Coordinates of C-alpha atoms in Angstrom, one line a residue:
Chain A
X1 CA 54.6 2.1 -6.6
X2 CA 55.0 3.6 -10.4
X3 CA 58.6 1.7 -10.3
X4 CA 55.9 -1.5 -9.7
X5 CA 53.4 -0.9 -12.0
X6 CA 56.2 -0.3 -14.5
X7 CA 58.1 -3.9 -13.9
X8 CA 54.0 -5.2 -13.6
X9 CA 53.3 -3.9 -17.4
X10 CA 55.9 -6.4 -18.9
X11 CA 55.1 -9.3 -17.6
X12 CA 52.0 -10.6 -19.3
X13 CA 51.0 -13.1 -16.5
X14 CA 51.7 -10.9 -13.7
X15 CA 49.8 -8.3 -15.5
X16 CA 46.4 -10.7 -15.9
X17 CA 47.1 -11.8 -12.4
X18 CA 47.1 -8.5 -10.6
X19 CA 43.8 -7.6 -12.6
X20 CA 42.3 -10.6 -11.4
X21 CA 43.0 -10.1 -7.6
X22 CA 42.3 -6.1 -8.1
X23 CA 38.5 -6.8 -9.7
X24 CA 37.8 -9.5 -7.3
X25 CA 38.3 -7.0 -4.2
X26 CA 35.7 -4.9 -5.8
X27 CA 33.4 -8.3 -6.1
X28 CA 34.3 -9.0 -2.5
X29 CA 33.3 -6.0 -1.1
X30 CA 29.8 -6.0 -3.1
X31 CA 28.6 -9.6 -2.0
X32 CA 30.3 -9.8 1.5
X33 CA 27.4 -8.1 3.1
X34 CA 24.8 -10.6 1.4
X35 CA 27.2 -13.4 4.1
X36 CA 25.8 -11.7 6.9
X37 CA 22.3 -10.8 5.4
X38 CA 20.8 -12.6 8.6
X39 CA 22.3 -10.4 10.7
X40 CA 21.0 -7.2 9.4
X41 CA 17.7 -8.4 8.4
X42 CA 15.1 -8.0 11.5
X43 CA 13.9 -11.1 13.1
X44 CA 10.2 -11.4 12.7
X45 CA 8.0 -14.5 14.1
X46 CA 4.9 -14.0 13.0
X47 CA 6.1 -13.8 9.4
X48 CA 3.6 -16.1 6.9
X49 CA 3.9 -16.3 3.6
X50 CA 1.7 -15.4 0.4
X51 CA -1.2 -17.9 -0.3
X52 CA -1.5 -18.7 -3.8
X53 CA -4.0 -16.6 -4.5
X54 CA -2.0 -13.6 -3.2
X55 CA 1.0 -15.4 -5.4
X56 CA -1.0 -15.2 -8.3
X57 CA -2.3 -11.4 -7.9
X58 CA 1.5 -10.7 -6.8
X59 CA 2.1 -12.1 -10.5
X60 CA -0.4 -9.8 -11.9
X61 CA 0.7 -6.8 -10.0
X62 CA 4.0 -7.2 -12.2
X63 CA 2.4 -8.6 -15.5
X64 CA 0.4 -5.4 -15.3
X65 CA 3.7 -2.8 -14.6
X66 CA 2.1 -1.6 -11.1
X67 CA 5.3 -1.4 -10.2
X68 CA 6.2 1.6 -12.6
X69 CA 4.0 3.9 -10.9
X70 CA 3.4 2.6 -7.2
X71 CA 6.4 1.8 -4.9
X72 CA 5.9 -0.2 -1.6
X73 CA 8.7 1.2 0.2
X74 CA 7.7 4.0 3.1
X75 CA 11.4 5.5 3.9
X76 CA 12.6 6.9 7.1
X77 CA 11.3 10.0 6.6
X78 CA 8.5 12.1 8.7
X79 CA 6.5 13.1 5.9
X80 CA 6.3 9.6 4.7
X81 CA 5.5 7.9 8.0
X82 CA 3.0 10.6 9.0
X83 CA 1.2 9.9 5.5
X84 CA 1.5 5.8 4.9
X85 CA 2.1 4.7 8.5
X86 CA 5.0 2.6 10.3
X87 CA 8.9 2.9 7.8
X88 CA 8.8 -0.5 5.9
X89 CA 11.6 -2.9 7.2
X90 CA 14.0 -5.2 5.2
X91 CA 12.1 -8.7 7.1
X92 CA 8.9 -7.4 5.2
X93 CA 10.6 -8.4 2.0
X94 CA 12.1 -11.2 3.0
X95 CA 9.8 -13.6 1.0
X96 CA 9.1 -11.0 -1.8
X97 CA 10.9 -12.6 -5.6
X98 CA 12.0 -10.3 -6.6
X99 CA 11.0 -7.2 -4.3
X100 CA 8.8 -4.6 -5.6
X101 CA 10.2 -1.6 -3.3
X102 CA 9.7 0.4 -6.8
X103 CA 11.8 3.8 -7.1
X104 CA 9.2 5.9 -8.8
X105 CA 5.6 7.7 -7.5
X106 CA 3.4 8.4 -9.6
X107 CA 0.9 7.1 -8.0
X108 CA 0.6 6.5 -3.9
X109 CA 2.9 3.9 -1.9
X110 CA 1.0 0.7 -1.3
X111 CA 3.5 -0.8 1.5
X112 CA 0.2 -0.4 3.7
X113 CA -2.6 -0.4 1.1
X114 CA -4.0 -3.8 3.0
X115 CA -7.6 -3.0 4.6
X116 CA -7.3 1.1 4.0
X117 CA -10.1 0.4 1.0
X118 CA -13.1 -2.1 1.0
X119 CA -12.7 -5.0 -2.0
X120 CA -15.8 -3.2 -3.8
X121 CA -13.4 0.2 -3.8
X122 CA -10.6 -1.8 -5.5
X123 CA -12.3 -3.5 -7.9
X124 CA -14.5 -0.3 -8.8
X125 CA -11.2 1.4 -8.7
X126 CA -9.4 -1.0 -10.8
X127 CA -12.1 -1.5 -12.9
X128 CA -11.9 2.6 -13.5
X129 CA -10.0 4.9 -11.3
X130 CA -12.1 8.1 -12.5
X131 CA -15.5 6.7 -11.1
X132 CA -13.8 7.3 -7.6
X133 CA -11.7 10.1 -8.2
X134 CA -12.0 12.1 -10.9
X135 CA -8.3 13.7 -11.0
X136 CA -6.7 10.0 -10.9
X137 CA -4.6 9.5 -14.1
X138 CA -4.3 5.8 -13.2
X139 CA -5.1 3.8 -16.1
X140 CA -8.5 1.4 -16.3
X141 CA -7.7 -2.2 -15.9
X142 CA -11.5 -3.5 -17.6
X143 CA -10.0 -7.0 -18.6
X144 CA -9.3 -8.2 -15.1
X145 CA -12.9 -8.4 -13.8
X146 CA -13.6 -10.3 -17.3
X147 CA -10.5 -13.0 -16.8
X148 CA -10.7 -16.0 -15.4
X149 CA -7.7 -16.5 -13.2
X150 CA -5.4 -19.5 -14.2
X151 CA -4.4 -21.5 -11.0
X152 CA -3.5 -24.6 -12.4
X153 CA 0.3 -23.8 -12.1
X154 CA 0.2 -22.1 -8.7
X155 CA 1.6 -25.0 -7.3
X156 CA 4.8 -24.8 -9.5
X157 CA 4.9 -20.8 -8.2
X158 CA 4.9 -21.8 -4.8
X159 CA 7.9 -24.2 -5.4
X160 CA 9.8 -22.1 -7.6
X161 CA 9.8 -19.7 -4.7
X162 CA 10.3 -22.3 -2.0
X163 CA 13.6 -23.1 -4.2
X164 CA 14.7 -19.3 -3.5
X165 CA 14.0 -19.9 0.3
X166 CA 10.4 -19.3 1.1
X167 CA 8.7 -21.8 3.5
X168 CA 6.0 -23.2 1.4
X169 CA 5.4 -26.9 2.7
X170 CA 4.5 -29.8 0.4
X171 CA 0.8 -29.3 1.6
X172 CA 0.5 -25.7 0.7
X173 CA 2.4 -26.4 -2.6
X174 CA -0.1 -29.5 -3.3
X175 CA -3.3 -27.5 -2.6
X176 CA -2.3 -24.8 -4.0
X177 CA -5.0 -24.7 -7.0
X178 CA -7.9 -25.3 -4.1
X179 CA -6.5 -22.6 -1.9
X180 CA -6.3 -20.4 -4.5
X181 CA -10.2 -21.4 -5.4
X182 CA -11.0 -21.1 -1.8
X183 CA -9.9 -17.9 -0.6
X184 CA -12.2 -15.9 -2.9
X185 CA -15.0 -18.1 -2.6
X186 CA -16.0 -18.1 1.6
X187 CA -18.5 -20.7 1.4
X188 CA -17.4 -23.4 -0.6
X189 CA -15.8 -26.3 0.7
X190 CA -11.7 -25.6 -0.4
X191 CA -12.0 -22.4 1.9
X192 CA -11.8 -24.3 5.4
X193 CA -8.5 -25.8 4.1
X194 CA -6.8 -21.7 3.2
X195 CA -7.5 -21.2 6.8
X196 CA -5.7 -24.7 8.5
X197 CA -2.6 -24.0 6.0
X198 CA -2.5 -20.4 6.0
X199 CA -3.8 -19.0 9.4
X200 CA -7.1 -17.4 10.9
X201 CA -5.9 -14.3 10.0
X202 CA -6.0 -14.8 6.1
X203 CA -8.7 -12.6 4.0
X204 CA -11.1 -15.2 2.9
X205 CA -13.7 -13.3 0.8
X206 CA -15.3 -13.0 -2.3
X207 CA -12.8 -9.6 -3.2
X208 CA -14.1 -9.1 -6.8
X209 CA -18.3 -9.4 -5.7
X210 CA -18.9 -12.2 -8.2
X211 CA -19.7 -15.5 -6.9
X212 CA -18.4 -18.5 -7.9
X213 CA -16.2 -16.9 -10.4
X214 CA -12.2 -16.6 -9.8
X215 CA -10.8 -13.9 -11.6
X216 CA -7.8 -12.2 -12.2
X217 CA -9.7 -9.3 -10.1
X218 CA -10.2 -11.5 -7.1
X219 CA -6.0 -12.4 -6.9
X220 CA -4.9 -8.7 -7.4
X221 CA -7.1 -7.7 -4.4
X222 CA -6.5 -10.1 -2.4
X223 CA -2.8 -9.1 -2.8
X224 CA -3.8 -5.7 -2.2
X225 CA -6.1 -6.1 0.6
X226 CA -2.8 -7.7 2.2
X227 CA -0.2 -5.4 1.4
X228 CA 1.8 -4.6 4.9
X229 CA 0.4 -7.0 6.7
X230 CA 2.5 -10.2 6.7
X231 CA 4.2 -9.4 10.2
X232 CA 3.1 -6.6 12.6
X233 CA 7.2 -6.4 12.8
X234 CA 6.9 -2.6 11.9
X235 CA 4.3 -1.7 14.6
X236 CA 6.3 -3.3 17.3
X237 CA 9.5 -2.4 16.2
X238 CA 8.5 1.6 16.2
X239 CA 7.0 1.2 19.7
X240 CA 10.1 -0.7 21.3
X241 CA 12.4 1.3 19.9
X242 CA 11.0 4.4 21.0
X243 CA 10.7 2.9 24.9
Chain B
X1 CA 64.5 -3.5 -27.0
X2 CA 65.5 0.1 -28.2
X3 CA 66.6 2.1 -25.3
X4 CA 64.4 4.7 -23.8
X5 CA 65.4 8.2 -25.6
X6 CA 63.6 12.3 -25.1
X7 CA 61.5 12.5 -28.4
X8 CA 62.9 15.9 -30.1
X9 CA 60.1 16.9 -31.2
X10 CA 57.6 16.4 -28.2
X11 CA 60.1 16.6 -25.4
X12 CA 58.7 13.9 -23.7
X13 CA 60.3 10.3 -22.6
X14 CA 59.7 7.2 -25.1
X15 CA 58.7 3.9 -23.8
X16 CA 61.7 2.5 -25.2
X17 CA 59.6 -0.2 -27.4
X18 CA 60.3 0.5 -31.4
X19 CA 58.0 -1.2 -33.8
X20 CA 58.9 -0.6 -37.4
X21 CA 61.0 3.0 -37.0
X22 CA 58.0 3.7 -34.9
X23 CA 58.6 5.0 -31.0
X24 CA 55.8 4.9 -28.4
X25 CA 55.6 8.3 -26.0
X26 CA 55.3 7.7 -22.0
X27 CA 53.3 11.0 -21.6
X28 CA 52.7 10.8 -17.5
X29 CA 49.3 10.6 -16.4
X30 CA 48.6 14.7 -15.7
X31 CA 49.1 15.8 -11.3
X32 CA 45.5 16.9 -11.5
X33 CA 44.4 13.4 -12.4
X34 CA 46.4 11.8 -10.0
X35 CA 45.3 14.9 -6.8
X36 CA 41.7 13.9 -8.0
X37 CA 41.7 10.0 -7.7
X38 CA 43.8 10.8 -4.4
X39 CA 41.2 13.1 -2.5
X40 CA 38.2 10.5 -3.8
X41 CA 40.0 7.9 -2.1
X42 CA 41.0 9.6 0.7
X43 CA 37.0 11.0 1.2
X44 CA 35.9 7.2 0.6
X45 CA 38.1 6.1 3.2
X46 CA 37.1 8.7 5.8
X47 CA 33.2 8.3 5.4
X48 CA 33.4 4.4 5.6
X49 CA 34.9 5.2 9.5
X50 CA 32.1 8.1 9.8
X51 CA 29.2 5.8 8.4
X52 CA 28.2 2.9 9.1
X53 CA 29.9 0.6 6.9
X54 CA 31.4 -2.6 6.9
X55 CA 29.8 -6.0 7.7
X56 CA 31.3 -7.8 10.6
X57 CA 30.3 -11.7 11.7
X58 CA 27.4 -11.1 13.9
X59 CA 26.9 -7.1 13.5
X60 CA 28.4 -4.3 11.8
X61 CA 30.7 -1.5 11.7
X62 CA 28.1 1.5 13.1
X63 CA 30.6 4.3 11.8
X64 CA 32.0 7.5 14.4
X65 CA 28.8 9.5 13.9
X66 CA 26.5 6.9 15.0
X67 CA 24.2 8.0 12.2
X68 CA 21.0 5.6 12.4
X69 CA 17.8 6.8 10.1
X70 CA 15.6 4.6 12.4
X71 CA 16.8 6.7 15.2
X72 CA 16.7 10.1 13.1
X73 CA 13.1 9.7 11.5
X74 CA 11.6 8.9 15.2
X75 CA 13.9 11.9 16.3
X76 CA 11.7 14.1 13.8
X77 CA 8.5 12.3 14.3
X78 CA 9.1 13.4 18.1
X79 CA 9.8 17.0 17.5
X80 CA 6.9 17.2 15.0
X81 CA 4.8 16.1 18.2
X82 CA 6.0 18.8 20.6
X83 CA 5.4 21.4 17.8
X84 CA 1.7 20.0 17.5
X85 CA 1.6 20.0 21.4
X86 CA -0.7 23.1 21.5
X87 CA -3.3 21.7 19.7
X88 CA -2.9 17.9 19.5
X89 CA -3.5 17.4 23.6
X90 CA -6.5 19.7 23.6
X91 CA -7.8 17.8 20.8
X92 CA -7.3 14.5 22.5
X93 CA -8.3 15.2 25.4
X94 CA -11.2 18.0 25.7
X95 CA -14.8 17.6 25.4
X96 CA -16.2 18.3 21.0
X97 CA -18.2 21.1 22.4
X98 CA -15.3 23.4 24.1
X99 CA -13.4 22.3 20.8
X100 CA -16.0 23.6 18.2
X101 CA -16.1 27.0 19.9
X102 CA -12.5 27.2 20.3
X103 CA -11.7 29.6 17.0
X104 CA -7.7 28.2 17.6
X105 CA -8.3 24.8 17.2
X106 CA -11.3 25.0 14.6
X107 CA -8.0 27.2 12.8
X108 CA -5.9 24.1 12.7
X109 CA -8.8 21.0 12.2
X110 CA -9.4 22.9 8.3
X111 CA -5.1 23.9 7.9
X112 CA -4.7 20.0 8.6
X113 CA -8.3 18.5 7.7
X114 CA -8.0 18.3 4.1
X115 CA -4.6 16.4 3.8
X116 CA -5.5 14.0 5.8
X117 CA -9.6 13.6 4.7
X118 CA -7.6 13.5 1.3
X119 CA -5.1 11.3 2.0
X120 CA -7.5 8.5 3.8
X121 CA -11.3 9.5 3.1
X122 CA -11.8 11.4 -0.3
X123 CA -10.6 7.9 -2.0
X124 CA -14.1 6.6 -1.5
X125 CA -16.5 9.6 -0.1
X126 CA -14.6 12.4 -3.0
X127 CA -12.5 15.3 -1.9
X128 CA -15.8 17.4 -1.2
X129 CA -17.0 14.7 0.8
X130 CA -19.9 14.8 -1.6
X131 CA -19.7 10.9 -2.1
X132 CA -19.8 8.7 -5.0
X133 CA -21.6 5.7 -6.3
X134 CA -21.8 3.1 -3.6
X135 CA -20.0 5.6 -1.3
X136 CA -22.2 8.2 0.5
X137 CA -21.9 12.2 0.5
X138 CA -20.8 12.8 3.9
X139 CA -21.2 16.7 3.2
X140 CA -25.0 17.1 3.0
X141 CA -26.6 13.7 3.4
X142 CA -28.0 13.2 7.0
X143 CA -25.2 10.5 8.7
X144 CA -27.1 7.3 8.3
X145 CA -25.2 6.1 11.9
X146 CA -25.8 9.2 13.7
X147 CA -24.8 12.8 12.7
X148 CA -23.8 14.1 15.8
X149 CA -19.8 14.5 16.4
X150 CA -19.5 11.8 18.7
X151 CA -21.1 9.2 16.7
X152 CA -19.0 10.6 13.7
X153 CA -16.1 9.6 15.7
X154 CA -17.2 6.5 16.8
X155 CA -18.3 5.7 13.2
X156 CA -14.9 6.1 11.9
X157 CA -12.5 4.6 14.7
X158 CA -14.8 1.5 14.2
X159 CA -16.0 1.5 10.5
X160 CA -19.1 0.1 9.4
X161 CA -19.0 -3.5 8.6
X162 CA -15.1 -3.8 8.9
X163 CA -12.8 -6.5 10.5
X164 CA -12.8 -4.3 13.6
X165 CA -13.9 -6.6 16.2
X166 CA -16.7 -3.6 17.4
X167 CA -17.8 -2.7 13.8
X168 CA -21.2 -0.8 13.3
X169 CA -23.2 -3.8 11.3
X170 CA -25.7 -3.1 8.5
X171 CA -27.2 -5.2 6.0
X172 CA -30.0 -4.4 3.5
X173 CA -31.2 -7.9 3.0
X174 CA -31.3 -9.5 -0.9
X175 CA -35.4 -9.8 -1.2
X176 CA -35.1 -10.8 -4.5
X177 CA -32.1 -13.6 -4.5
X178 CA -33.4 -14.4 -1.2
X179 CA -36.7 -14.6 -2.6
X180 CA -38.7 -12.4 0.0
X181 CA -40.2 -10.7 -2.6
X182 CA -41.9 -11.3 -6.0
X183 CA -40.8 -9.9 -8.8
X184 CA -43.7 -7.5 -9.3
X185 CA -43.5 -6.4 -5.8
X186 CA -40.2 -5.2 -5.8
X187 CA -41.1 -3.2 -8.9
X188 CA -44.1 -2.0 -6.8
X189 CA -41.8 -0.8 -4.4
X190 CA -39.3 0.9 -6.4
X191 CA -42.1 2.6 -8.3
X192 CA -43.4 3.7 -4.7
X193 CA -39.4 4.8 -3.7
X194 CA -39.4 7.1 -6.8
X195 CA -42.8 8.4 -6.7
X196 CA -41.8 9.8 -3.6
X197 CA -39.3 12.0 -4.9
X198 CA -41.6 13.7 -7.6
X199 CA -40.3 11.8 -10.3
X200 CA -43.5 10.0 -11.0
X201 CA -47.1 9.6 -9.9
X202 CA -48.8 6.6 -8.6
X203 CA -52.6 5.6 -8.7
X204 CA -53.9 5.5 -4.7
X205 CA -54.5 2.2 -4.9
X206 CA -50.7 1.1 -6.1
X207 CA -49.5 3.6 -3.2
X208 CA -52.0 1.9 -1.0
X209 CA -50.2 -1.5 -1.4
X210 CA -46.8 -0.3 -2.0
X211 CA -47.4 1.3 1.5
X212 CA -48.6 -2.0 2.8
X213 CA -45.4 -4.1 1.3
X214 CA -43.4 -1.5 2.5
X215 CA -44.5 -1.8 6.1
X216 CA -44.1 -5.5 6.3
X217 CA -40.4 -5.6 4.5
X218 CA -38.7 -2.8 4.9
X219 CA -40.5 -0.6 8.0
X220 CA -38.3 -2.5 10.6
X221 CA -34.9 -1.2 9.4
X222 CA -36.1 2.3 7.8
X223 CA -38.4 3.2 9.8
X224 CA -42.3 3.0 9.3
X225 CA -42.2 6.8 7.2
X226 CA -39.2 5.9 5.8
X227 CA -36.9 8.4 6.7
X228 CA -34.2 6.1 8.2
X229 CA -33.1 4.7 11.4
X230 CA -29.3 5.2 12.9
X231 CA -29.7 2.5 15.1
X232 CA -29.7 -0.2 11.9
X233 CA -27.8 2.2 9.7
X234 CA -30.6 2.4 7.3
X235 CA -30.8 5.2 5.3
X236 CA -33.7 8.1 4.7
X237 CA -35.6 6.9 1.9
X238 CA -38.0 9.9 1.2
X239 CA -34.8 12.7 1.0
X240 CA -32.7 13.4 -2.0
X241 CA -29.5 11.5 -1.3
X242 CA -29.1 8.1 -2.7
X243 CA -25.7 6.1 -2.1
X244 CA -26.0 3.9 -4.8
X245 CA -28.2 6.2 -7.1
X246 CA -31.6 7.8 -7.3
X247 CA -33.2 6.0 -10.8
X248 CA -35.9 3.2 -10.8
X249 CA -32.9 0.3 -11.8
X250 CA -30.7 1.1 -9.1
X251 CA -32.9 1.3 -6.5
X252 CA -34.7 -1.7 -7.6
X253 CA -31.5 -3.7 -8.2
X254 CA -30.8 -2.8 -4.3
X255 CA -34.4 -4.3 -3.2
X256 CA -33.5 -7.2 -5.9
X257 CA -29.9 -8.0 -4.6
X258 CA -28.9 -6.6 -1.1
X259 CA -26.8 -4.2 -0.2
X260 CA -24.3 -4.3 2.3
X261 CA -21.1 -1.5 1.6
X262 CA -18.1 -1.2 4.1
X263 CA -16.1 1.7 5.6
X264 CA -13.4 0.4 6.9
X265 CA -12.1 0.9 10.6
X266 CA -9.4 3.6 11.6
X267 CA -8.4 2.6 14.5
X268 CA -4.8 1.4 14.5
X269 CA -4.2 3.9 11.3
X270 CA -5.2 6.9 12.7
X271 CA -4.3 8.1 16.4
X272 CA -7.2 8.7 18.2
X273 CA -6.3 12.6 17.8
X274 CA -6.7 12.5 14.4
X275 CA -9.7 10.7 14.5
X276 CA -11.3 13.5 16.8
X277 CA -9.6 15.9 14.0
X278 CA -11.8 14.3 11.3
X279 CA -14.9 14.0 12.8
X280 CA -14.6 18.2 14.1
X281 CA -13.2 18.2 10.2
X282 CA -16.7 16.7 8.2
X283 CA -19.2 18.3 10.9
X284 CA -17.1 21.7 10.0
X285 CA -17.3 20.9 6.2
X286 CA -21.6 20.2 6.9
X287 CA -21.6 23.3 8.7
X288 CA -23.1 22.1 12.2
X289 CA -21.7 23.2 15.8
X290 CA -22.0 20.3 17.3

């Protein structure tokens, strides 16, 4: 093998040749799992996608760092499942660009944060963590009751990330501005249509309190108040598997 | 190409390349080096057959131990039950009473109450359970859905006005968006509201139609004396607890624009056991034997 290597050094072609085939081994063996992603990754049927409301506060969630401090990953570990609930699953990322798994807790996981608050605790919460608990070192997020939410390019959102693979049809990416409108506002007229594309079981409320205004407050809650609950995969799964 | 010669000085072989007068060593890479790189790889080799590993076409390679975390985590999760066996089926399954007497079990509901009242209630109602604005103190404050253990319970598997599809329902009605009430009489009636808690007196005759407005708008939900009714959720009026605070604004914003504050539902999150666990938790913490 040394004899080899020894012949391989003086030959300049040979040399660049052998490097080439060594390195892409090392490639090979890093992407070949991603060929047989589909295998690995859990089938789930009742899988939707974010609305673009959810999109948007999904945005603001990583505009504002959450990210740093909160992961939404619950590992296999008892501790973690007795405190957050069911272990998260790869399918519950499988529309999530990028995913926001996180690697750091400062704060709690939010893999199930959806429906463990009310909307007036997050936006009290958001607006200032220490009105509701007074040891929370979780910065005050003021400005997002005070901006209006831009949903004009929700639509280019939604087809940016049906161009990475997530179903959005050309309905939901057409409406998207209306939907987005519609989901925080129950009794206007756009919020009919957020059920027909999105399903009964969407969160159509007004999450920040304030009617008739769509804020940034209103799109980070409703991506909040959703948080675990695109697929009941992990509920079922942890009851058939332990039958 | 020179040839390859032993360098006097060094001992060691030259490469046999001479640039200049000048000789390149061939110092061999040290046995250490070379025992290292061979023990990694052998070790790498060894736990890709132990572990799972490699990807195959429609599955893959599950590795000698078997190791699974899915499988290991429910493993624990199951032996954490059996260890809680003593006092989880007791809990689940006997009557509040027997439990609240049972010095054993009232022993594990305050080890095990305050992680998880912290972990799940003291978000909204404080780690004391002594509330916050919006968010009543469960420690003191009479329950307003029923204070007895049972109720407690039921309060928290179903929530109060929460997706659940048997939610308790309450709603203090907007008088004032609504337009039920004038503006004066609103301000009649929170006068009235804080007069009744010391904080200022009231001429007979405003107390006489305070009492009047009172009875016609707000008697059916709290009650013609005001102190509250569990079966609409409506809270006592003449005591010292206020959920969203005790001053002349608040209470006449709450007359003005409604009130109508959620607690979500348990069930699903919580086992029923743990449920049972809380409610023998708070009624510990309010100090009542049920």
């Amino acid at each position: 093998m040394f004899k080899f290597h020894y012949r391989l050094e003086r030959s300049a072609l040979g040399l660049v040749g052998f490097i080439i085939l060594v390195a892409s081994i090392g490639g090979f063996i890093e992407i070949a799992p991603l060929f047989t992603i589909d295998e690995t990754v859990e089938e789930a049927q009742d899988m939707r996608v974010y609305t673009p409301l959810e999109v948007a506060g999904r945005n603001i969630y990583i505009r504002e760092g959450c990210y740093a401090c909160h992961s939404q990953m619950i590992r296999t570990l008892r501790d973690e499942v007795d405190r957050y609930g069911p272990y998260s699953l790869a399918v519950e990322s499988q529309y999530d660009h990028p995913q926001l798994w996180g690697s750091k807790r400062t704060g709690p996981d939010l893999a199930r944060l959806g429906n463990k608050y009310s909307d007036a605790w997050h936006t009290a919460h958001l607006y200032n963590p220490r009105d509701l608990v007074p040891q929370s070192k979780m910065p005050a997020y003021r400005w997002l009751l005070r901006d209006q939410l831009r949903t004009d390019d929700l639509g280019q959102h939604l087809a940016a990330l049906r161009a990475v693979g997530v179903p959005y049809t050309d309905e939901q990416i057409a409406n998207a501005t209306q939907d987005a409108y519609g989901q925080a506002n129950p009794d206007s007229l756009e919020a009919s249509g957020v059920t027909e594309r999105y399903g009964e079981a969407t969160n159509i409320r007004s999450f920040d309190g304030q009617r008739g205004r769509l804020t940034d407050m209103d799109a980070l809650v409703a991506y909040l108040q959703m948080l675990g609950a695109l697929t009941d995969a992990a509920h079922t799964t942890e009851t058939a598997e332990a039958e | 190409m020179a040839l390859k010669e032993r360098d006097e000085f060094s001992g060691q072989m030259t490469t046999g390349h001479e640039w200049n007068g000048i000789k390149e060593l061939n110092t061999p890479v040290p046995r250490l080096l070379w025992a290292f790189l061979a023990t990694l790889s052998l070790f790498a080799i060894g736990w890709t057959v132990l572990m799972p590993s490699w990807p195959g076409v429609n599955d893959y390679f599950r590795g000698l131990l078997g190791a699974d975390q899915h499988q290991a985590v429910r493993q624990s999760l199951a032996e954490a039950d059996v260890a809680k066996a003593s006092w989880s089926e007791r809990l689940a399954t006997e009557d509040f009473a027997t439990l609240a007497g049972d010095d054993a079990i009232m022993t594990v509901v305050r080890q095990t109450g305050p992680a998880l009242f912290g972990d799940n209630c003291a978000g909204c109602h404080g780690y004391d359970a002594g509330g916050n604005p919006g968010y009543p103190n469960i420690a003191e404050a009479p329950m307003m859905w029923g204070g007895d253990v049972e109720t407690v319970a039921e309060t928290i598997r179903v929530g109060i006005n929460s997706n659940h599809p048997e939610t308790r329902y309450g709603q203090m009605l907007a008088f004032g968006r609504d337009q039920m009430l004038a503006s004066a009489e609103i301000s009649a009636l929170a006068d009235y509201l804080v007069s009744l808690q010391g904080q200022k007196s009231l001429s007979a005759e405003e107390t006489e139609s305070a009492k009047t407005l009172f009875a016609d708008n707000c008697a059916g939900c709290h009650g013609e004396d005001g102190t509250g009714m569990v079966e609409t959720g409506a809270p006592n009026l003449t005591d010292a607890f206020w959920t969203y605070g005790a001053d002349r604004s608040t209470i006449r914003h709450s007359i003005y624009d409604g009130r109508q504050g959620t607690m979500p539902s348990w069930e699903g999150r919580l086992s029923s056991t743990q449920i049972r666990l809380l409610a023998l938790y708070v009624m510990d913490l309010r100090g009542a034997t049920p």
